Amino acid sequence: MAMQRKANVRLPPEVNRILYIRNLPYKITAEEMYDIFGKYGAIRQVRIGNTPETRGTAFVVYEDIFDAKNACDHLSGFNVCNRYLVVLYYQPTKAFKKIDQEKKKDELDKMKYKYGLNT
């Protein structure tokens, strides 16, 4: 019965199994992440940012897309250690857009230098 309900539901295109979480406390552990996000379904993986650029962020990968949607709906704005979580769906096109722009700019600069163009 539950499988029939899930089969008839249409999800928006940005919904996927991977959640991107921002505004996390720096000292949060993976066990605490499992406690918070595990209430909404089976979790395959939790990755917490550990470099200066990625501190306070994490990725949570669920086994089921509906569990990820439920967690995103309920945990966005959830208060953890006086910080409100920002829970988004991971979108690879947006994640690599900045890197791609930087590569294109570098290539353009090399071409300008190669052909002696100063603009």
PDB file of C-alpha atoms in Angstrom:
ATOM      1  CA  MET A   1       0.000   0.000   0.000  1.00  0.00           C
ATOM      2  CA  ALA A   2       2.751   2.465   0.947  1.00  0.00           C
ATOM      3  CA  MET A   3       4.696   1.594  -2.204  1.00  0.00           C
ATOM      4  CA  GLN A   4       1.643   2.421  -4.351  1.00  0.00           C
ATOM      5  CA  ARG A   5       1.386   5.848  -2.710  1.00  0.00           C
ATOM      6  CA  LYS A   6       5.057   6.547  -3.346  1.00  0.00           C
ATOM      7  CA  ALA A   7       4.767   5.460  -6.981  1.00  0.00           C
ATOM      8  CA  ASN A   8       1.970   7.966  -7.651  1.00  0.00           C
ATOM      9  CA  VAL A   9       3.769  10.952  -6.095  1.00  0.00           C
ATOM     10  CA  ARG A  10       5.557  13.353  -8.448  1.00  0.00           C
ATOM     11  CA  LEU A  11       8.528  15.132  -6.922  1.00  0.00           C
ATOM     12  CA  PRO A  12      10.075  18.388  -8.108  1.00  0.00           C
ATOM     13  CA  PRO A  13      13.161  17.883 -10.315  1.00  0.00           C
ATOM     14  CA  GLU A  14      15.618  19.250  -7.729  1.00  0.00           C
ATOM     15  CA  VAL A  15      14.694  16.580  -5.168  1.00  0.00           C
ATOM     16  CA  ASN A  16      17.310  13.862  -4.739  1.00  0.00           C
ATOM     17  CA  ARG A  17      18.775  11.590  -2.048  1.00  0.00           C
ATOM     18  CA  ILE A  18      21.643  13.938  -1.173  1.00  0.00           C
ATOM     19  CA  LEU A  19      21.080  16.851   1.191  1.00  0.00           C
ATOM     20  CA  TYR A  20      23.503  19.749   1.598  1.00  0.00           C
ATOM     21  CA  ILE A  21      23.448  21.261   5.088  1.00  0.00           C
ATOM     22  CA  ARG A  22      24.870  24.681   5.975  1.00  0.00           C
ATOM     23  CA  ASN A  23      25.197  26.686   9.197  1.00  0.00           C
ATOM     24  CA  LEU A  24      26.199  23.687  11.313  1.00  0.00           C
ATOM     25  CA  PRO A  25      28.060  24.159  14.587  1.00  0.00           C
ATOM     26  CA  TYR A  26      31.771  23.555  13.971  1.00  0.00           C
ATOM     27  CA  LYS A  27      32.023  20.957  16.739  1.00  0.00           C
ATOM     28  CA  ILE A  28      29.144  18.726  15.595  1.00  0.00           C
ATOM     29  CA  THR A  29      30.044  15.047  15.257  1.00  0.00           C
ATOM     30  CA  ALA A  30      28.914  12.426  12.758  1.00  0.00           C
ATOM     31  CA  GLU A  31      27.052  10.607  15.547  1.00  0.00           C
ATOM     32  CA  GLU A  32      25.056  13.740  16.325  1.00  0.00           C
ATOM     33  CA  MET A  33      24.285  14.134  12.620  1.00  0.00           C
ATOM     34  CA  TYR A  34      23.035  10.537  12.494  1.00  0.00           C
ATOM     35  CA  ASP A  35      20.848  11.232  15.556  1.00  0.00           C
ATOM     36  CA  ILE A  36      19.309  14.357  13.997  1.00  0.00           C
ATOM     37  CA  PHE A  37      18.868  13.145  10.413  1.00  0.00           C
ATOM     38  CA  GLY A  38      18.359   9.436  11.139  1.00  0.00           C
ATOM     39  CA  LYS A  39      14.858  10.097  12.504  1.00  0.00           C
ATOM     40  CA  TYR A  40      13.618  10.578   8.940  1.00  0.00           C
ATOM     41  CA  GLY A  41      14.967   7.398   7.347  1.00  0.00           C
ATOM     42  CA  ALA A  42      17.935   5.166   6.668  1.00  0.00           C
ATOM     43  CA  ILE A  43      21.141   7.099   6.022  1.00  0.00           C
ATOM     44  CA  ARG A  44      23.796   5.773   3.678  1.00  0.00           C
ATOM     45  CA  GLN A  45      26.498   8.365   4.415  1.00  0.00           C
ATOM     46  CA  VAL A  46      27.259  11.568   6.343  1.00  0.00           C
ATOM     47  CA  ARG A  47      30.170  13.776   5.283  1.00  0.00           C
ATOM     48  CA  ILE A  48      31.075  16.748   7.457  1.00  0.00           C
ATOM     49  CA  GLY A  49      33.288  19.522   6.088  1.00  0.00           C
ATOM     50  CA  ASN A  50      36.687  19.722   7.781  1.00  0.00           C
ATOM     51  CA  THR A  51      38.645  22.307   5.773  1.00  0.00           C
ATOM     52  CA  PRO A  52      38.426  26.049   6.491  1.00  0.00           C
ATOM     53  CA  GLU A  53      36.264  26.525   3.368  1.00  0.00           C
ATOM     54  CA  THR A  54      33.846  23.697   4.220  1.00  0.00           C
ATOM     55  CA  ARG A  55      33.532  23.986   8.004  1.00  0.00           C
ATOM     56  CA  GLY A  56      29.928  24.240   9.122  1.00  0.00           C
ATOM     57  CA  THR A  57      28.643  22.256   6.150  1.00  0.00           C
ATOM     58  CA  ALA A  58      27.798  18.620   5.560  1.00  0.00           C
ATOM     59  CA  PHE A  59      26.282  16.196   3.090  1.00  0.00           C
ATOM     60  CA  VAL A  60      23.751  13.577   4.159  1.00  0.00           C
ATOM     61  CA  VAL A  61      22.961  10.768   1.714  1.00  0.00           C
ATOM     62  CA  TYR A  62      19.721   8.868   2.325  1.00  0.00           C
ATOM     63  CA  GLU A  63      18.806   5.423   1.056  1.00  0.00           C
ATOM     64  CA  ASP A  64      15.406   6.645  -0.181  1.00  0.00           C
ATOM     65  CA  ILE A  65      14.492   9.878  -1.959  1.00  0.00           C
ATOM     66  CA  PHE A  66      11.265  10.227   0.042  1.00  0.00           C
ATOM     67  CA  ASP A  67      13.202  10.089   3.328  1.00  0.00           C
ATOM     68  CA  ALA A  68      15.471  12.874   2.049  1.00  0.00           C
ATOM     69  CA  LYS A  69      12.446  14.991   1.083  1.00  0.00           C
ATOM     70  CA  ASN A  70      10.865  14.437   4.494  1.00  0.00           C
ATOM     71  CA  ALA A  71      14.108  15.401   6.291  1.00  0.00           C
ATOM     72  CA  CYS A  72      14.559  18.502   4.123  1.00  0.00           C
ATOM     73  CA  ASP A  73      10.986  19.621   4.784  1.00  0.00           C
ATOM     74  CA  HIS A  74      11.229  19.118   8.550  1.00  0.00           C
ATOM     75  CA  LEU A  75      14.827  20.088   9.359  1.00  0.00           C
ATOM     76  CA  SER A  76      15.201  23.298   7.367  1.00  0.00           C
ATOM     77  CA  GLY A  77      15.347  25.952  10.090  1.00  0.00           C
ATOM     78  CA  PHE A  78      15.894  23.382  12.871  1.00  0.00           C
ATOM     79  CA  ASN A  79      17.817  24.844  15.829  1.00  0.00           C
ATOM     80  CA  VAL A  80      21.076  23.040  16.726  1.00  0.00           C
ATOM     81  CA  CYS A  81      23.276  24.688  19.380  1.00  0.00           C
ATOM     82  CA  ASN A  82      21.609  28.075  18.757  1.00  0.00           C
ATOM     83  CA  ARG A  83      22.203  27.835  14.988  1.00  0.00           C
ATOM     84  CA  TYR A  84      19.401  27.386  12.483  1.00  0.00           C
ATOM     85  CA  LEU A  85      20.169  24.731   9.875  1.00  0.00           C
ATOM     86  CA  VAL A  86      19.903  25.485   6.178  1.00  0.00           C
ATOM     87  CA  VAL A  87      18.958  22.220   4.468  1.00  0.00           C
ATOM     88  CA  LEU A  88      19.056  22.114   0.661  1.00  0.00           C
ATOM     89  CA  TYR A  89      19.079  19.451  -2.018  1.00  0.00           C
ATOM     90  CA  TYR A  90      22.525  18.881  -3.498  1.00  0.00           C
ATOM     91  CA  GLN A  91      22.654  20.239  -7.043  1.00  0.00           C
ATOM     92  CA  PRO A  92      25.875  19.284  -8.834  1.00  0.00           C
ATOM     93  CA  THR A  93      25.327  21.799 -11.633  1.00  0.00           C
ATOM     94  CA  LYS A  94      25.376  24.662  -9.139  1.00  0.00           C
ATOM     95  CA  ALA A  95      28.188  23.152  -7.069  1.00  0.00           C
ATOM     96  CA  PHE A  96      30.656  23.063  -9.954  1.00  0.00           C
ATOM     97  CA  LYS A  97      29.498  26.245 -11.706  1.00  0.00           C
ATOM     98  CA  LYS A  98      32.001  28.438  -9.845  1.00  0.00           C
ATOM     99  CA  ILE A  99      34.887  26.051 -10.585  1.00  0.00           C
ATOM    100  CA  ASP A 100      33.944  25.937 -14.279  1.00  0.00           C
ATOM    101  CA  GLN A 101      33.845  29.740 -14.457  1.00  0.00           C
ATOM    102  CA  GLU A 102      37.299  29.982 -12.903  1.00  0.00           C
ATOM    103  CA  LYS A 103      38.692  27.447 -15.413  1.00  0.00           C
ATOM    104  CA  LYS A 104      37.166  29.328 -18.343  1.00  0.00           C
ATOM    105  CA  LYS A 105      38.619  32.618 -17.090  1.00  0.00           C
ATOM    106  CA  ASP A 106      42.083  31.049 -16.764  1.00  0.00           C
ATOM    107  CA  GLU A 107      41.852  29.622 -20.286  1.00  0.00           C
ATOM    108  CA  LEU A 108      40.765  33.007 -21.644  1.00  0.00           C
ATOM    109  CA  ASP A 109      43.655  34.767 -19.895  1.00  0.00           C
ATOM    110  CA  LYS A 110      46.128  32.248 -21.358  1.00  0.00           C
ATOM    111  CA  MET A 111      44.705  32.758 -24.859  1.00  0.00           C
ATOM    112  CA  LYS A 112      44.944  36.546 -24.491  1.00  0.00           C
ATOM    113  CA  TYR A 113      48.553  36.257 -23.371  1.00  0.00           C
ATOM    114  CA  LYS A 114      49.394  33.783 -26.141  1.00  0.00           C
ATOM    115  CA  TYR A 115      48.044  36.043 -28.893  1.00  0.00           C
ATOM    116  CA  GLY A 116      49.171  39.319 -27.320  1.00  0.00           C
ATOM    117  CA  LEU A 117      45.702  40.745 -26.694  1.00  0.00           C
ATOM    118  CA  ASN A 118      45.431  43.317 -23.928  1.00  0.00           C
ATOM    119  CA  THR A 119      41.906  44.372 -23.009  1.00  0.00           C
TER     120      THR A 119
END
